[in-house]
Amino acid sequence: MIKTITEPAREISVRKETDVLVIGGGPSGIMAALAAAEDGLNVMLVESRSFVGGNMTIGLPILGFLGQKGNQIIKGLPQKLIDRLKAVQASSEHRPCPLHMSLTLVEPEAVKTVALQMLVESKVDVLFYAFCAGVVMDGDELKGVIIESKAGREVILAKTIIDCSGDADVAYRAGVPCEYGNENGGVQPPTLMFCLGGVDTEKLRTSIANEPRTYLTDFIPAEYFGQNNQFVLVGMRNLIKQAQDDGLTLTTERTILITGLRKGEVWVNMTRVSGVNGTDPGSLTHGEIEGRHQIIDIQKYLIEYVPGFENAYFLKTAPFLGIRETRRIQGQYTMTREDIMACQHFDDAVAVASYPLDIHHPQGGGCTLEWCGDCYDIPYRSLIPQKIKNLIVAGRCISTTHEAMSAIRVMAPCMAMGEAAGRAAKMAVRRGIQPADINVKELQQELLEKGAYLRIAKEELAS
């Protein structure tokens, strides 16, 4: 039986009143805040950590800027961030990838600095070290968010609120119906990324290119490694099996490696902790402990079995566990697997994505990938929750099925959703209306004018 106590009622001080409040400073939150602040609105961004960037800071490449036909489908503000990173040699080009469609390598520490610079330049009021702890409601209308920090509990009131928490923290607390995982409640397992130095990446890639039968990769042809100095490697299942037979404990079927922008650095995406609930601190703590334990044998495997790692040494662990899936809101429209595989067009499209269905199985170390052959739209209705007014949701917790979420969850589509959400919030505040009631054609027009990509021409919107 769970014990409970009754907390006495108390007054909570209002820290700030703002036009637009963004909760979460990851890829979608950064873009939402920048878009909302573009013409002078008061915008506040609240982030629980000491930096912005979210999953861009844990060693992952940004996936999804290019479509399955090689064209760039994520532009606008996300591209402006990449341009700023390139200016300080902290981002690669958008590189076609046979498996992931495209990858854009970024330097994690630079992301923290450059993204924050952009927010400060845009006069976004950034608040670190504060969690969303509750909401302020007036009937079915969200009026503000209760935050918790070392300063205690405070309230931020806002005319429009954007939930970019990744976990639907605001939406869930406001009473938006949410779903979790697949039909059995299973979610894609998280990964604790880590980075090794001293890797001979030239030896690694030439070994794959010259000995493809020994170093077999998934979906990515050996020639790719002969042509690319920086790359993502997925495969070498036979080496993992050999290492397992020799007594090493490895929880994934595949070797997944990402070369860093710095010479000799490789990020490793191979820990898997099944059953972690990314919305429960105890479960997250278990994930961190188990992830660090798994790193020991993974490092041994790489040094002893994979070419180029003979002299590798440990550099760093990601600052937090990489969560693939938690809550998803029920919105005005729920994207499905069928929408993605049919390359669906929507009249209210506010972003275009092309990343495949990519489900890391909730149990075991396997993964399922399916490609649609082109790209698909993300509709505005999937960002608008049921029942609750004055709230927009952007990022991996929008309204999708478990399967569809596996495709839209990667960073470039999340960034595009964030820009759309920020521009929609700005329109709602300027017009004094609910986000659900904005003119989506006007939103699409603004997105196109500001450089975003949609599968619709400006002339069509004008007609």
XYZ file of C-alpha atoms in Angstrom:
463
model
C 0.000 0.000 0.000
C 1.333 3.440 -0.942
C 1.401 5.875 1.940
C 0.296 9.430 1.299
C 0.392 12.716 3.137
C -1.697 15.838 2.669
C 0.330 18.901 1.743
C -1.067 22.089 3.268
C -2.385 24.703 0.840
C 0.032 27.571 0.332
C 0.488 30.668 -1.737
C 3.081 30.468 -4.516
C 4.824 33.571 -5.784
C 4.623 34.432 -9.492
C 8.151 34.563 -10.814
C 7.186 36.041 -14.166
C 4.342 36.764 -16.568
C 5.285 36.311 -20.199
C 3.742 36.078 -23.646
C 5.085 32.638 -24.582
C 6.530 30.047 -22.199
C 8.571 27.153 -23.573
C 9.234 24.189 -21.287
C 12.301 22.215 -22.350
C 15.484 23.459 -24.006
C 16.220 20.545 -26.339
C 16.147 20.644 -30.155
C 12.432 21.498 -30.388
C 12.462 23.939 -27.457
C 15.356 25.993 -28.812
C 13.604 26.416 -32.156
C 10.229 27.165 -30.542
C 11.701 29.926 -28.387
C 13.658 31.477 -31.264
C 10.597 31.475 -33.533
C 8.254 32.885 -30.902
C 10.680 35.695 -30.020
C 11.387 36.731 -33.588
C 9.281 39.913 -33.674
C 9.625 41.085 -30.100
C 7.267 39.030 -27.956
C 8.354 38.267 -24.410
C 9.457 34.623 -24.459
C 10.746 32.514 -21.589
C 12.429 29.112 -21.854
C 12.711 26.855 -18.798
C 15.223 23.988 -18.784
C 15.916 21.584 -15.909
C 19.610 21.165 -16.710
C 22.391 23.765 -16.765
C 22.527 23.959 -20.563
C 20.378 23.882 -23.677
C 20.706 21.366 -26.503
C 19.103 18.206 -25.128
C 20.043 15.172 -27.189
C 22.312 17.314 -29.366
C 24.722 17.267 -26.407
C 25.063 13.522 -25.811
C 27.194 12.539 -28.809
C 24.462 11.699 -31.295
C 24.500 12.989 -34.866
C 21.459 14.973 -35.955
C 19.444 12.694 -38.235
C 16.876 13.730 -40.818
C 17.919 17.005 -42.468
C 17.864 15.212 -45.841
C 15.060 13.116 -47.305
C 15.215 9.631 -48.765
C 15.734 11.158 -52.220
C 18.683 13.246 -51.020
C 16.908 16.624 -50.983
C 17.070 18.874 -47.927
C 13.692 18.847 -46.159
C 14.550 20.540 -42.852
C 15.540 24.171 -43.358
C 14.570 27.474 -41.692
C 15.734 28.035 -38.107
C 17.251 24.540 -37.716
C 19.568 25.313 -40.632
C 20.486 28.655 -39.025
C 21.723 26.779 -35.958
C 23.809 24.470 -38.156
C 25.248 27.497 -39.984
C 26.258 29.065 -36.667
C 27.891 25.797 -35.580
C 29.738 25.518 -38.892
C 31.133 29.017 -38.347
C 33.033 27.678 -35.319
C 33.930 24.324 -36.968
C 31.389 22.524 -34.780
C 29.174 20.942 -37.432
C 29.643 18.842 -40.538
C 27.707 19.116 -43.752
C 24.424 17.193 -44.050
C 25.804 13.893 -45.275
C 23.693 11.330 -47.097
C 23.580 7.997 -45.270
C 22.178 4.772 -46.774
C 20.728 3.763 -43.394
C 19.688 7.002 -41.679
C 18.989 9.097 -44.809
C 21.368 11.764 -43.544
C 23.561 12.602 -40.612
C 24.944 15.905 -39.401
C 27.779 15.596 -36.923
C 27.872 18.274 -34.228
C 30.247 19.013 -31.365
C 28.194 18.631 -28.148
C 29.943 21.320 -26.102
C 29.679 23.853 -28.915
C 25.937 23.201 -29.217
C 25.479 24.269 -25.595
C 27.291 27.553 -26.211
C 26.067 28.462 -29.691
C 22.394 27.648 -29.088
C 22.450 29.665 -25.870
C 24.072 32.578 -27.691
C 21.262 32.540 -30.252
C 18.613 32.535 -27.519
C 20.262 35.393 -25.636
C 20.642 37.399 -28.867
C 16.900 36.885 -29.489
C 16.193 38.213 -25.974
C 14.682 34.925 -24.818
C 14.590 34.814 -21.013
C 16.343 31.509 -20.253
C 15.941 29.877 -16.840
C 18.058 26.833 -15.964
C 17.866 24.477 -12.968
C 14.058 24.470 -12.785
C 11.589 21.608 -13.281
C 7.980 21.686 -14.373
C 6.231 20.584 -11.176
C 2.603 21.419 -11.905
C 0.211 23.642 -13.830
C -2.190 26.493 -13.225
C -5.592 25.857 -14.807
C -8.728 27.904 -15.297
C -11.278 25.324 -16.346
C -9.837 23.694 -19.462
C -7.439 26.567 -20.164
C -3.793 26.372 -19.176
C -2.709 29.637 -17.577
C 0.754 28.882 -16.292
C 3.317 26.370 -15.118
C 4.478 25.719 -11.570
C 8.242 25.273 -11.429
C 10.347 23.746 -8.666
C 13.973 24.692 -7.962
C 16.311 25.456 -5.080
C 14.287 28.653 -4.721
C 11.199 26.540 -3.967
C 7.919 26.499 -5.893
C 7.102 29.420 -8.179
C 4.654 30.134 -10.989
C 5.243 31.409 -14.497
C 2.089 32.719 -16.153
C 1.867 32.880 -19.942
C -0.562 33.677 -22.724
C 0.548 30.595 -24.676
C 2.617 27.634 -23.502
C 4.690 25.217 -25.586
C 5.548 21.799 -24.150
C 8.937 20.752 -25.546
C 9.818 18.539 -22.581
C 9.991 15.379 -24.706
C 7.917 13.618 -22.051
C 4.701 15.680 -22.321
C 5.337 16.909 -18.774
C 3.126 19.986 -19.064
C 0.411 18.305 -21.105
C 0.199 15.336 -18.733
C -0.078 17.545 -15.664
C -2.704 19.692 -17.385
C -4.904 16.657 -17.977
C -4.236 15.959 -21.643
C -4.921 12.259 -22.341
C -1.574 10.531 -22.951
C -0.370 7.151 -24.156
C 2.805 5.326 -23.137
C 4.708 2.793 -25.225
C 3.237 0.056 -27.388
C 0.061 -1.942 -26.817
C 1.801 -3.730 -23.922
C 3.249 -0.565 -22.406
C 6.748 -1.383 -23.654
C 8.938 1.526 -24.700
C 12.077 1.687 -26.791
C 15.045 1.231 -24.438
C 17.326 4.181 -23.677
C 21.054 4.394 -24.338
C 23.868 5.897 -22.296
C 26.282 7.250 -24.895
C 30.022 7.350 -24.242
C 33.068 8.573 -26.113
C 36.466 6.960 -26.725
C 39.628 8.739 -27.860
C 42.715 7.418 -29.604
C 40.710 5.538 -32.254
C 42.322 5.018 -35.656
C 39.188 5.792 -37.658
C 41.118 5.447 -40.936
C 42.005 1.856 -40.058
C 38.391 1.240 -39.068
C 36.860 2.524 -42.285
C 39.440 0.962 -44.623
C 39.066 -2.397 -42.865
C 35.331 -2.295 -43.589
C 35.860 -1.125 -47.172
C 38.534 -3.737 -47.922
C 37.212 -6.680 -45.904
C 33.417 -6.419 -46.075
C 32.885 -10.127 -45.465
C 34.729 -9.870 -42.141
C 33.331 -6.507 -41.066
C 29.771 -6.772 -42.339
C 27.569 -3.680 -41.834
C 23.782 -3.347 -41.816
C 22.325 -1.738 -44.950
C 25.383 0.494 -45.490
C 27.522 -0.806 -48.393
C 31.273 -1.224 -47.838
C 32.013 1.349 -50.572
C 30.434 4.042 -48.396
C 33.229 3.665 -45.855
C 35.831 3.926 -48.594
C 34.441 7.341 -49.554
C 33.673 8.936 -46.159
C 36.167 9.924 -43.466
C 33.385 10.622 -40.951
C 30.560 8.137 -40.670
C 28.106 6.103 -38.649
C 28.785 2.382 -38.470
C 25.975 -0.070 -37.742
C 26.550 -3.819 -37.847
C 29.457 -6.184 -37.184
C 26.979 -8.606 -35.672
C 29.399 -11.502 -36.199
C 32.053 -9.800 -34.048
C 29.531 -9.186 -31.266
C 28.469 -12.820 -31.395
C 32.110 -13.897 -31.189
C 32.715 -11.614 -28.199
C 29.588 -12.924 -26.478
C 30.720 -16.501 -27.076
C 34.052 -15.526 -25.511
C 32.276 -14.382 -22.342
C 31.622 -10.657 -22.736
C 28.185 -9.348 -21.767
C 26.801 -7.242 -24.633
C 23.103 -6.321 -24.640
C 22.793 -5.297 -28.288
C 23.054 -7.278 -31.495
C 24.811 -4.494 -33.396
C 27.931 -2.379 -33.160
C 26.873 1.280 -33.461
C 29.676 3.850 -33.736
C 29.689 7.539 -34.661
C 32.913 9.316 -35.536
C 33.351 12.652 -33.790
C 34.417 15.886 -35.404
C 37.695 15.727 -33.486
C 40.415 13.386 -34.743
C 40.399 10.007 -33.019
C 37.083 10.486 -31.186
C 34.282 7.949 -31.574
C 30.910 8.028 -29.801
C 29.455 4.624 -28.950
C 25.705 3.929 -29.053
C 25.615 0.373 -27.695
C 24.255 0.350 -24.148
C 20.661 -0.823 -23.852
C 18.649 -0.822 -20.621
C 15.253 -2.387 -21.207
C 12.300 -1.465 -19.023
C 13.422 2.035 -18.062
C 10.572 4.486 -17.456
C 11.945 7.884 -18.474
C 9.341 9.661 -16.315
C 10.362 7.953 -13.043
C 13.558 9.045 -11.235
C 14.129 5.653 -9.646
C 13.908 3.930 -13.005
C 16.161 6.541 -14.611
C 18.697 6.021 -11.828
C 18.665 2.283 -12.529
C 19.239 3.079 -16.199
C 22.280 5.229 -15.408
C 23.774 2.576 -13.097
C 23.182 -0.279 -15.545
C 24.344 1.789 -18.522
C 27.667 2.568 -16.852
C 28.065 -1.103 -15.955
C 27.466 -2.149 -19.576
C 30.131 0.284 -20.824
C 32.871 -1.837 -19.214
C 32.369 -4.868 -21.490
C 31.497 -2.745 -24.531
C 34.845 -0.963 -24.248
C 36.625 -4.325 -23.903
C 34.793 -5.591 -26.991
C 35.783 -2.606 -29.106
C 39.455 -2.698 -28.092
C 39.827 -6.462 -28.486
C 37.694 -7.156 -31.574
C 37.162 -4.035 -33.727
C 39.960 -2.694 -35.959
C 41.227 0.772 -35.092
C 40.373 0.553 -31.382
C 43.582 -1.156 -30.253
C 44.874 1.991 -28.505
C 41.514 3.540 -27.606
C 40.931 5.089 -24.205
C 37.869 6.306 -22.328
C 37.081 10.021 -22.633
C 33.622 10.793 -21.275
C 30.071 9.644 -20.703
C 27.074 11.591 -21.968
C 25.600 13.956 -19.358
C 22.347 12.013 -19.215
C 20.631 8.869 -20.461
C 19.312 9.166 -24.018
C 15.563 8.487 -23.808
C 13.827 7.334 -26.988
C 10.229 7.131 -25.816
C 7.932 8.006 -22.938
C 4.499 9.663 -23.059
C 2.719 10.762 -26.222
C -0.235 13.118 -26.157
C -3.596 12.397 -27.725
C -4.058 15.300 -30.078
C -6.574 16.446 -32.634
C -4.989 13.989 -35.057
C -2.849 10.927 -34.318
C -0.158 10.122 -36.876
C 0.065 6.442 -37.748
C 2.471 3.990 -39.288
C 0.260 4.028 -42.380
C 0.644 7.812 -42.715
C 4.397 7.450 -42.814
C 4.570 4.481 -45.155
C 2.097 6.181 -47.538
C 4.221 9.389 -47.613
C 1.070 11.173 -46.475
C 0.254 14.761 -47.434
C -1.786 16.834 -44.955
C -3.569 20.129 -45.630
C -2.283 21.431 -42.284
C 1.326 20.251 -42.738
C 3.799 22.298 -40.703
C 6.895 20.110 -41.133
C 8.203 17.448 -43.488
C 10.184 14.406 -42.360
C 11.709 11.377 -44.029
C 13.353 9.331 -41.304
C 12.272 5.668 -41.439
C 10.266 3.732 -38.892
C 13.068 2.827 -36.471
C 11.906 0.747 -33.523
C 14.469 -0.429 -30.985
C 12.637 -3.401 -29.535
C 11.468 -2.903 -25.928
C 12.954 -6.302 -25.066
C 16.132 -7.787 -26.517
C 18.767 -5.970 -28.522
C 17.062 -5.953 -31.931
C 15.787 -3.144 -34.102
C 13.285 -2.890 -36.966
C 13.629 -0.368 -39.795
C 11.202 0.410 -42.635
C 11.563 3.123 -45.262
C 8.699 4.799 -47.121
C 10.777 5.788 -50.167
C 10.292 9.558 -49.874
C 9.030 11.938 -47.167
C 5.822 12.573 -45.213
C 4.094 15.535 -43.592
C 3.625 16.272 -39.891
C 0.207 17.900 -39.405
C -0.408 20.859 -37.095
C -3.340 18.978 -35.524
C -0.865 16.472 -34.043
C 0.730 19.321 -32.067
C -2.606 20.446 -30.606
C -3.753 18.383 -27.597
C -7.265 17.250 -26.865
C -9.272 18.897 -24.065
C -6.756 21.541 -22.951
C -6.580 25.050 -24.400
C -3.599 27.413 -24.674
C -1.048 24.615 -25.180
C 1.046 23.450 -28.129
C 3.266 20.349 -27.998
C 6.392 19.831 -30.114
C 8.981 17.060 -30.290
C 8.745 13.308 -29.873
C 5.704 13.482 -27.558
C 3.277 14.829 -30.187
C 0.185 12.809 -31.076
C 1.374 9.638 -32.804
C 1.158 5.896 -32.431
C 4.106 3.968 -30.978
C 5.194 3.045 -34.506
C 4.899 6.530 -36.001
C 6.790 8.018 -33.053
C 9.783 5.868 -33.965
C 10.120 7.882 -37.172
C 9.399 11.455 -36.080
C 11.434 11.255 -32.843
C 14.852 12.122 -34.303
C 16.268 15.591 -33.879
C 15.839 17.335 -37.240
C 12.043 16.724 -37.439
C 11.746 17.746 -33.775
C 13.535 21.005 -34.591
C 11.133 21.660 -37.476
C 8.151 20.985 -35.210
C 9.594 23.387 -32.671
C 9.860 26.193 -35.201
C 6.260 25.610 -36.299
C 5.058 25.578 -32.686
C 6.889 28.810 -31.886
C 5.443 30.604 -34.899
C 1.955 29.291 -34.094
C 2.252 30.475 -30.488
C 3.315 33.918 -31.686
C 0.302 34.124 -34.000
C -2.057 33.052 -31.201
C -0.704 35.725 -28.838
C -0.716 38.473 -31.464
C -4.334 37.727 -32.395
C -5.569 36.953 -28.893
C -6.857 33.514 -29.917
C -6.272 29.886 -29.010
C -3.472 27.965 -30.805
C -6.140 25.575 -32.139
C -7.890 28.488 -33.845
C -5.047 30.055 -35.807
C -5.203 30.155 -39.593
C -2.894 27.299 -40.543
C -2.479 28.614 -44.072
C -1.051 31.826 -42.582
C 1.290 29.720 -40.469
C 2.387 27.759 -43.532
C 2.928 31.011 -45.413
C 5.153 32.353 -42.651
C 7.114 29.115 -42.435
C 7.821 29.260 -46.174
C 8.726 32.944 -46.066
C 11.174 32.272 -43.233
C 12.908 29.512 -45.182
C 11.255 26.349 -43.887
C 10.458 23.509 -46.284
C 6.925 22.312 -46.964
C 5.593 20.228 -49.839
C 3.343 23.097 -50.840
C 3.998 26.178 -52.948
C 3.390 29.758 -51.755
C 1.077 30.206 -54.736
C -1.173 27.399 -53.487
C -1.575 29.123 -50.140
C -2.470 32.408 -51.800
C -5.220 30.846 -53.902
